[in-house]
PDB file of C-alpha atoms in Angstrom:
ATOM      1  CA  ASN I   1       0.089  -0.195  -0.212  1.00 57.00           C
ATOM      2  CA  ALA I   2       1.546   3.274  -1.310  1.00 69.00           C
ATOM      3  CA  GLY I   3      -0.379   5.557   0.693  1.00 92.00           C
ATOM      4  CA  VAL I   4       0.833   9.064   0.534  1.00 95.00           C
ATOM      5  CA  THR I   5       3.947   9.365  -1.365  1.00 96.00           C
ATOM      6  CA  GLN I   6       6.168  12.519  -1.455  1.00 96.00           C
ATOM      7  CA  THR I   7       9.327  13.444  -3.065  1.00 96.00           C
ATOM      8  CA  PRO I   8      12.175  14.264  -2.833  1.00 97.00           C
ATOM      9  CA  LYS I   9      13.190  13.258   0.825  1.00 96.00           C
ATOM     10  CA  PHE I  10      15.818  15.861   1.485  1.00 97.00           C
ATOM     11  CA  GLN I  11      16.324  18.933  -0.527  1.00 97.00           C
ATOM     12  CA  VAL I  12      18.920  21.742  -0.232  1.00 97.00           C
ATOM     13  CA  LEU I  13      18.379  24.813  -1.987  1.00 97.00           C
ATOM     14  CA  LYS I  14      20.224  28.383  -2.490  1.00 97.00           C
ATOM     15  CA  THR I  15      17.986  31.316  -1.545  1.00 98.00           C
ATOM     16  CA  GLY I  16      16.132  32.557  -4.483  1.00 97.00           C
ATOM     17  CA  GLN I  17      15.986  29.248  -6.060  1.00 97.00           C
ATOM     18  CA  SER I  18      12.713  27.661  -7.073  1.00 96.00           C
ATOM     19  CA  MET I  19      11.297  24.127  -6.611  1.00 96.00           C
ATOM     20  CA  THR I  20       8.478  21.703  -6.405  1.00 98.00           C
ATOM     21  CA  LEU I  21       7.756  18.928  -3.804  1.00 98.00           C
ATOM     22  CA  GLN I  22       5.703  16.270  -5.350  1.00 98.00           C
ATOM     23  CA  CYS I  23       2.815  14.449  -3.591  1.00 98.00           C
ATOM     24  CA  ALA I  24       0.532  11.591  -4.938  1.00 97.00           C
ATOM     25  CA  GLN I  25      -2.158   9.524  -3.185  1.00 96.00           C
ATOM     26  CA  ASP I  26      -3.467   6.495  -4.451  1.00 94.00           C
ATOM     27  CA  MET I  27      -6.416   6.158  -2.011  1.00 92.00           C
ATOM     28  CA  ASN I  28      -8.789   8.385  -4.239  1.00 92.00           C
ATOM     29  CA  HIS I  29      -8.979  10.748  -1.662  1.00 92.00           C
ATOM     30  CA  GLU I  30     -11.000  13.988  -2.438  1.00 90.00           C
ATOM     31  CA  TYR I  31      -9.100  15.954   0.314  1.00 89.00           C
ATOM     32  CA  MET I  32      -5.367  16.954   0.107  1.00 92.00           C
ATOM     33  CA  SER I  33      -3.377  19.311   1.950  1.00 92.00           C
ATOM     34  CA  TRP I  34       0.361  20.641   2.782  1.00 95.00           C
ATOM     35  CA  TYR I  35       1.793  21.136   6.235  1.00 95.00           C
ATOM     36  CA  ARG I  36       4.949  22.576   7.473  1.00 96.00           C
ATOM     37  CA  GLN I  37       6.499  21.490  10.795  1.00 95.00           C
ATOM     38  CA  ASP I  38       8.962  23.442  12.590  1.00 93.00           C
ATOM     39  CA  PRO I  39      10.143  22.915  16.371  1.00 84.00           C
ATOM     40  CA  GLY I  40       7.908  23.722  19.032  1.00 77.00           C
ATOM     41  CA  MET I  41       5.365  24.827  16.492  1.00 79.00           C
ATOM     42  CA  GLY I  42       3.399  21.985  15.490  1.00 84.00           C
ATOM     43  CA  LEU I  43       1.867  21.221  12.242  1.00 91.00           C
ATOM     44  CA  ARG I  44       0.879  24.424  10.085  1.00 92.00           C
ATOM     45  CA  LEU I  45      -1.323  24.250   6.896  1.00 90.00           C
ATOM     46  CA  ILE I  46      -0.067  25.875   3.891  1.00 94.00           C
ATOM     47  CA  HIS I  47      -2.505  25.069   1.212  1.00 94.00           C
ATOM     48  CA  TYR I  48      -5.095  22.546   0.754  1.00 90.00           C
ATOM     49  CA  SER I  49      -7.422  21.136  -1.845  1.00 91.00           C
ATOM     50  CA  VAL I  50     -11.017  19.851  -1.788  1.00 87.00           C
ATOM     51  CA  GLY I  51     -10.868  18.230  -5.133  1.00 90.00           C
ATOM     52  CA  ALA I  52      -9.313  18.435  -8.588  1.00 93.00           C
ATOM     53  CA  GLY I  53      -9.249  22.178 -10.046  1.00 94.00           C
ATOM     54  CA  ILE I  54     -10.035  23.399  -6.426  1.00 92.00           C
ATOM     55  CA  THR I  55      -7.065  24.945  -3.875  1.00 93.00           C
ATOM     56  CA  ASP I  56      -7.483  27.368  -0.974  1.00 91.00           C
ATOM     57  CA  GLN I  57      -4.980  28.906   1.478  1.00 91.00           C
ATOM     58  CA  GLY I  58      -4.177  27.811   4.837  1.00 88.00           C
ATOM     59  CA  GLU I  59      -2.401  29.515   7.856  1.00 87.00           C
ATOM     60  CA  VAL I  60       0.919  30.149   6.171  1.00 94.00           C
ATOM     61  CA  PRO I  61       0.628  30.420   2.192  1.00 96.00           C
ATOM     62  CA  ASN I  62       3.012  33.190   1.680  1.00 96.00           C
ATOM     63  CA  GLY I  63       5.879  31.875  -0.854  1.00 96.00           C
ATOM     64  CA  TYR I  64       4.109  28.723  -1.626  1.00 97.00           C
ATOM     65  CA  ASN I  65       1.849  27.936  -4.865  1.00 97.00           C
ATOM     66  CA  VAL I  66      -0.311  24.910  -5.519  1.00 97.00           C
ATOM     67  CA  SER I  67      -2.342  23.190  -8.249  1.00 96.00           C
ATOM     68  CA  ARG I  68      -4.757  20.244  -8.417  1.00 97.00           C
ATOM     69  CA  SER I  69      -4.840  18.983 -11.853  1.00 96.00           C
ATOM     70  CA  THR I  70      -5.741  15.542 -10.864  1.00 96.00           C
ATOM     71  CA  THR I  71      -6.954  13.603  -7.798  1.00 95.00           C
ATOM     72  CA  GLU I  72      -4.177  11.896  -7.335  1.00 96.00           C
ATOM     73  CA  ASP I  73      -1.308  14.652  -7.523  1.00 97.00           C
ATOM     74  CA  PHE I  74      -0.949  17.701  -5.414  1.00 98.00           C
ATOM     75  CA  PRO I  75       2.584  19.654  -6.072  1.00 98.00           C
ATOM     76  CA  LEU I  76       3.959  22.276  -3.773  1.00 98.00           C
ATOM     77  CA  ARG I  77       5.937  24.845  -5.504  1.00 98.00           C
ATOM     78  CA  LEU I  78       8.398  27.186  -3.620  1.00 96.00           C
ATOM     79  CA  LEU I  79       8.686  30.363  -5.890  1.00 91.00           C
ATOM     80  CA  SER I  80      11.760  31.919  -4.861  1.00 96.00           C
ATOM     81  CA  ALA I  81      13.361  30.242  -1.553  1.00 96.00           C
ATOM     82  CA  ALA I  82      13.807  31.879   1.766  1.00 97.00           C
ATOM     83  CA  PRO I  83      15.902  30.535   4.560  1.00 97.00           C
ATOM     84  CA  SER I  84      12.436  30.960   6.376  1.00 96.00           C
ATOM     85  CA  GLN I  85      11.166  28.070   4.396  1.00 97.00           C
ATOM     86  CA  THR I  86      13.546  25.841   5.948  1.00 97.00           C
ATOM     87  CA  SER I  87      11.168  23.223   7.345  1.00 97.00           C
ATOM     88  CA  VAL I  88       9.831  19.779   7.270  1.00 97.00           C
ATOM     89  CA  TYR I  89       6.911  19.376   4.813  1.00 98.00           C
ATOM     90  CA  PHE I  90       4.176  16.796   4.984  1.00 97.00           C
ATOM     91  CA  CYS I  91       1.477  16.090   2.416  1.00 97.00           C
ATOM     92  CA  ALA I  92      -1.680  14.781   3.557  1.00 93.00           C
ATOM     93  CA  SER I  93      -4.859  13.644   2.434  1.00 92.00           C
ATOM     94  CA  SER I  94      -8.527  12.356   3.503  1.00 88.00           C
ATOM     95  CA  TYR I  95     -11.382  10.571   2.243  1.00 85.00           C
ATOM     96  CA  SER I  96     -13.308  13.959   2.057  1.00 74.00           C
ATOM     97  CA  SER I  97     -12.974  17.538   2.874  1.00 62.00           C
ATOM     98  CA  ARG I  98     -15.430  17.211   5.766  1.00 66.00           C
ATOM     99  CA  VAL I  99     -13.863  17.956   8.865  1.00 63.00           C
ATOM    100  CA  GLY I 100     -13.512  15.106  11.183  1.00 65.00           C
ATOM    101  CA  ASN I 101     -12.339  12.591   8.457  1.00 75.00           C
ATOM    102  CA  THR I 102      -8.931  11.066   9.366  1.00 81.00           C
ATOM    103  CA  ILE I 103      -6.169  12.552   7.803  1.00 85.00           C
ATOM    104  CA  TYR I 104      -3.144  10.407   6.669  1.00 91.00           C
ATOM    105  CA  PHE I 105       0.289  11.587   5.945  1.00 94.00           C
ATOM    106  CA  GLY I 106       3.133  11.191   3.811  1.00 95.00           C
ATOM    107  CA  GLU I 107       6.854  10.676   4.960  1.00 94.00           C
ATOM    108  CA  GLY I 108       8.033  14.228   4.844  1.00 95.00           C
ATOM    109  CA  SER I 109      10.367  16.283   2.767  1.00 97.00           C
ATOM    110  CA  TRP I 110      13.285  18.013   4.526  1.00 96.00           C
ATOM    111  CA  LEU I 111      13.943  21.036   2.841  1.00 97.00           C
ATOM    112  CA  THR I 112      16.976  23.440   3.766  1.00 97.00           C
ATOM    113  CA  VAL I 113      17.266  26.718   2.112  1.00 97.00           C
ATOM    114  CA  VAL I 114      20.913  28.333   2.478  1.00 97.00           C
TER     115      VAL I 114
ATOM    116  CA  GLU E   1      -9.437  31.985  18.613  1.00 79.00           C
ATOM    117  CA  ASP E   2      -8.966  28.268  18.113  1.00 82.00           C
ATOM    118  CA  GLN E   3      -5.918  26.808  19.782  1.00 89.00           C
ATOM    119  CA  VAL E   4      -4.424  23.314  21.396  1.00 93.00           C
ATOM    120  CA  THR E   5      -1.945  22.903  24.078  1.00 95.00           C
ATOM    121  CA  GLN E   6      -0.237  19.977  24.842  1.00 97.00           C
ATOM    122  CA  SER E   7       1.554  19.153  27.988  1.00 97.00           C
ATOM    123  CA  PRO E   8       3.865  18.126  29.188  1.00 97.00           C
ATOM    124  CA  GLU E   9       6.563  19.051  26.336  1.00 95.00           C
ATOM    125  CA  ALA E  10       8.494  16.148  27.219  1.00 97.00           C
ATOM    126  CA  LEU E  11       8.010  13.209  29.429  1.00 98.00           C
ATOM    127  CA  ARG E  12      10.515  10.278  30.737  1.00 98.00           C
ATOM    128  CA  LEU E  13       9.170   7.147  32.155  1.00 97.00           C
ATOM    129  CA  GLN E  14      10.597   3.891  32.978  1.00 97.00           C
ATOM    130  CA  GLU E  15       9.342   0.983  31.366  1.00 97.00           C
ATOM    131  CA  GLY E  16       6.079  -0.068  33.013  1.00 97.00           C
ATOM    132  CA  GLU E  17       5.445   3.326  34.533  1.00 97.00           C
ATOM    133  CA  SER E  18       2.149   4.247  33.611  1.00 98.00           C
ATOM    134  CA  SER E  19       1.212   7.943  32.882  1.00 98.00           C
ATOM    135  CA  SER E  20      -1.403  10.482  31.007  1.00 98.00           C
ATOM    136  CA  LEU E  21      -0.562  12.935  28.244  1.00 98.00           C
ATOM    137  CA  ASN E  22      -2.775  15.996  27.970  1.00 98.00           C
ATOM    138  CA  CYS E  23      -4.286  18.073  25.060  1.00 98.00           C
ATOM    139  CA  SER E  24      -6.381  21.244  26.213  1.00 98.00           C
ATOM    140  CA  TYR E  25      -8.392  22.990  23.594  1.00 95.00           C
ATOM    141  CA  THR E  26     -10.459  25.724  22.718  1.00 93.00           C
ATOM    142  CA  VAL E  27     -12.252  25.567  19.463  1.00 88.00           C
ATOM    143  CA  SER E  28     -15.466  26.824  17.945  1.00 83.00           C
ATOM    144  CA  GLY E  29     -17.525  23.731  17.350  1.00 85.00           C
ATOM    145  CA  LEU E  30     -15.597  20.411  17.810  1.00 87.00           C
ATOM    146  CA  ARG E  31     -15.531  18.335  14.806  1.00 86.00           C
ATOM    147  CA  GLY E  32     -13.153  15.563  16.016  1.00 89.00           C
ATOM    148  CA  LEU E  33     -10.144  15.219  18.043  1.00 93.00           C
ATOM    149  CA  PHE E  34      -7.447  13.581  16.545  1.00 93.00           C
ATOM    150  CA  TRP E  35      -4.255  11.698  18.394  1.00 96.00           C
ATOM    151  CA  TYR E  36      -1.094  10.769  16.125  1.00 95.00           C
ATOM    152  CA  ARG E  37       2.271   9.129  16.975  1.00 96.00           C
ATOM    153  CA  GLN E  38       5.342  10.542  15.183  1.00 95.00           C
ATOM    154  CA  ASP E  39       8.537   8.660  15.221  1.00 95.00           C
ATOM    155  CA  PRO E  40      11.759  10.622  14.444  1.00 91.00           C
ATOM    156  CA  GLY E  41      11.930  11.033  10.587  1.00 88.00           C
ATOM    157  CA  LYS E  42       8.645   9.899   9.831  1.00 91.00           C
ATOM    158  CA  GLY E  43       5.037  11.442   9.237  1.00 92.00           C
ATOM    159  CA  PRO E  44       2.314  11.475  11.583  1.00 93.00           C
ATOM    160  CA  GLU E  45       0.738   8.111  12.283  1.00 93.00           C
ATOM    161  CA  PHE E  46      -2.984   8.215  12.870  1.00 91.00           C
ATOM    162  CA  LEU E  47      -4.232   6.634  16.431  1.00 94.00           C
ATOM    163  CA  PHE E  48      -7.937   7.764  17.155  1.00 92.00           C
ATOM    164  CA  THR E  49     -10.608   9.968  16.563  1.00 91.00           C
ATOM    165  CA  LEU E  50     -13.041  11.152  19.265  1.00 93.00           C
ATOM    166  CA  TYR E  51     -16.225  13.095  18.300  1.00 90.00           C
ATOM    167  CA  SER E  52     -17.770  13.763  21.657  1.00 91.00           C
ATOM    168  CA  ALA E  53     -17.441  14.159  25.334  1.00 94.00           C
ATOM    169  CA  GLY E  54     -17.016  11.047  27.280  1.00 96.00           C
ATOM    170  CA  GLU E  55     -15.935   9.070  24.419  1.00 96.00           C
ATOM    171  CA  GLU E  56     -13.122   6.614  24.960  1.00 97.00           C
ATOM    172  CA  LYS E  57     -11.119   4.731  22.499  1.00 97.00           C
ATOM    173  CA  GLU E  58      -8.341   2.100  23.203  1.00 97.00           C
ATOM    174  CA  LYS E  59      -5.565   0.519  21.029  1.00 94.00           C
ATOM    175  CA  GLU E  60      -2.956  -1.762  22.915  1.00 95.00           C
ATOM    176  CA  ARG E  61      -1.289   0.349  25.919  1.00 97.00           C
ATOM    177  CA  LEU E  62      -3.039   3.563  24.787  1.00 98.00           C
ATOM    178  CA  LYS E  63      -6.286   4.785  25.768  1.00 98.00           C
ATOM    179  CA  ALA E  64      -7.685   8.166  24.614  1.00 98.00           C
ATOM    180  CA  THR E  65     -10.510   9.988  26.492  1.00 98.00           C
ATOM    181  CA  LEU E  66     -12.439  13.385  25.783  1.00 97.00           C
ATOM    182  CA  THR E  67     -14.109  16.047  27.777  1.00 95.00           C
ATOM    183  CA  LYS E  68     -15.655  19.111  26.714  1.00 92.00           C
ATOM    184  CA  LYS E  69     -12.351  21.015  27.264  1.00 94.00           C
ATOM    185  CA  GLU E  70      -9.550  18.389  26.887  1.00 97.00           C
ATOM    186  CA  SER E  71      -8.163  15.175  26.042  1.00 98.00           C
ATOM    187  CA  PHE E  72      -5.989  12.457  27.760  1.00 98.00           C
ATOM    188  CA  LEU E  73      -3.935   9.988  26.361  1.00 98.00           C
ATOM    189  CA  HIS E  74      -3.194   7.409  28.863  1.00 98.00           C
ATOM    190  CA  ILE E  75      -0.300   4.789  28.344  1.00 98.00           C
ATOM    191  CA  THR E  76      -0.397   1.935  30.589  1.00 98.00           C
ATOM    192  CA  ALA E  77       2.703  -0.261  31.520  1.00 97.00           C
ATOM    193  CA  PRO E  78       4.548   1.371  28.252  1.00 97.00           C
ATOM    194  CA  LYS E  79       7.505  -0.409  26.735  1.00 97.00           C
ATOM    195  CA  PRO E  80      10.524   1.325  25.101  1.00 97.00           C
ATOM    196  CA  GLU E  81       9.063   0.752  21.812  1.00 97.00           C
ATOM    197  CA  ASP E  82       6.169   3.423  22.567  1.00 97.00           C
ATOM    198  CA  SER E  83       8.716   6.048  22.528  1.00 98.00           C
ATOM    199  CA  ALA E  84       7.650   8.813  20.069  1.00 97.00           C
ATOM    200  CA  THR E  85       6.236  12.207  19.896  1.00 96.00           C
ATOM    201  CA  TYR E  86       2.391  12.279  20.388  1.00 97.00           C
ATOM    202  CA  LEU E  87       0.508  14.988  18.307  1.00 96.00           C
ATOM    203  CA  CYS E  88      -3.200  16.219  19.285  1.00 96.00           C
ATOM    204  CA  ALA E  89      -5.411  18.050  16.536  1.00 92.00           C
ATOM    205  CA  VAL E  90      -8.733  19.383  16.714  1.00 90.00           C
ATOM    206  CA  GLY E  91     -11.169  19.898  13.733  1.00 85.00           C
ATOM    207  CA  SER E  92     -13.370  23.011  14.082  1.00 78.00           C
ATOM    208  CA  SER E  93     -16.522  24.079  12.874  1.00 72.00           C
ATOM    209  CA  ALA E  94     -14.598  26.569  10.676  1.00 66.00           C
ATOM    210  CA  SER E  95     -13.286  23.328   8.502  1.00 66.00           C
ATOM    211  CA  LYS E  96      -9.756  24.179  10.167  1.00 73.00           C
ATOM    212  CA  ILE E  97      -7.598  21.210  11.569  1.00 81.00           C
ATOM    213  CA  ILE E  98      -5.432  22.843  14.337  1.00 85.00           C
ATOM    214  CA  PHE E  99      -2.300  20.913  15.624  1.00 90.00           C
ATOM    215  CA  GLY E 100      -0.630  21.165  19.085  1.00 93.00           C
ATOM    216  CA  SER E 101       3.202  21.240  19.332  1.00 93.00           C
ATOM    217  CA  GLY E 102       3.346  17.693  20.640  1.00 95.00           C
ATOM    218  CA  THR E 103       4.619  15.766  23.670  1.00 97.00           C
ATOM    219  CA  ARG E 104       7.843  13.945  23.341  1.00 96.00           C
ATOM    220  CA  LEU E 105       7.454  10.733  25.392  1.00 98.00           C
ATOM    221  CA  SER E 106      10.691   8.744  26.285  1.00 98.00           C
ATOM    222  CA  ILE E 107      10.568   5.001  27.658  1.00 98.00           C
ATOM    223  CA  ARG E 108      13.602   3.874  29.548  1.00 97.00           C
ATOM    224  CA  PRO E 109      14.193  -0.103  29.361  1.00 95.00           C
TER     225      PRO E 109
END
């Protein structure tokens, strides 16, 4: 069972570079989201999608862009990387967008911006 | 403002020493309270969902309980493999999921 798959696992970027974190799920889940996890701050929502073609902002969307062209894929783009974006990023999905449904997480992507 | 606070930040126990982790929340219309386990270098792994005060759920040595203001994760006779960070999250009527910062649990053999 693949579940939620993220790539790459580790990435080092220079300030100002752009990159895309890939996320795919094989559970036919409607809802997908991206979180970042920083020490002492828990998980914070960046962007989310309630279905193909529909995306919306979370708590900390600045500097990130998303799209949802298919049900399976939800890539996260860093437009111009900054050291403040050094973090661990988690992609997550759930069966529906109704709050209360269980969220399943990927293994994480460790990003360092120098 | 919706908020989730977990305590303690870190907890060290001896193998077999039972204890509880706390998750206090303030939320506009609870739509579910979630407990996750996170191992170093891994994504959060789902443990429980609780929906209403008085509800309890159990899994092996773990039991989660819920009141109107807080949830407890009780760990009975823990083993070293229970060492992990435990995350609490709540769903609100504003369609948001809010996470606490977690409790790092360490079980010594």
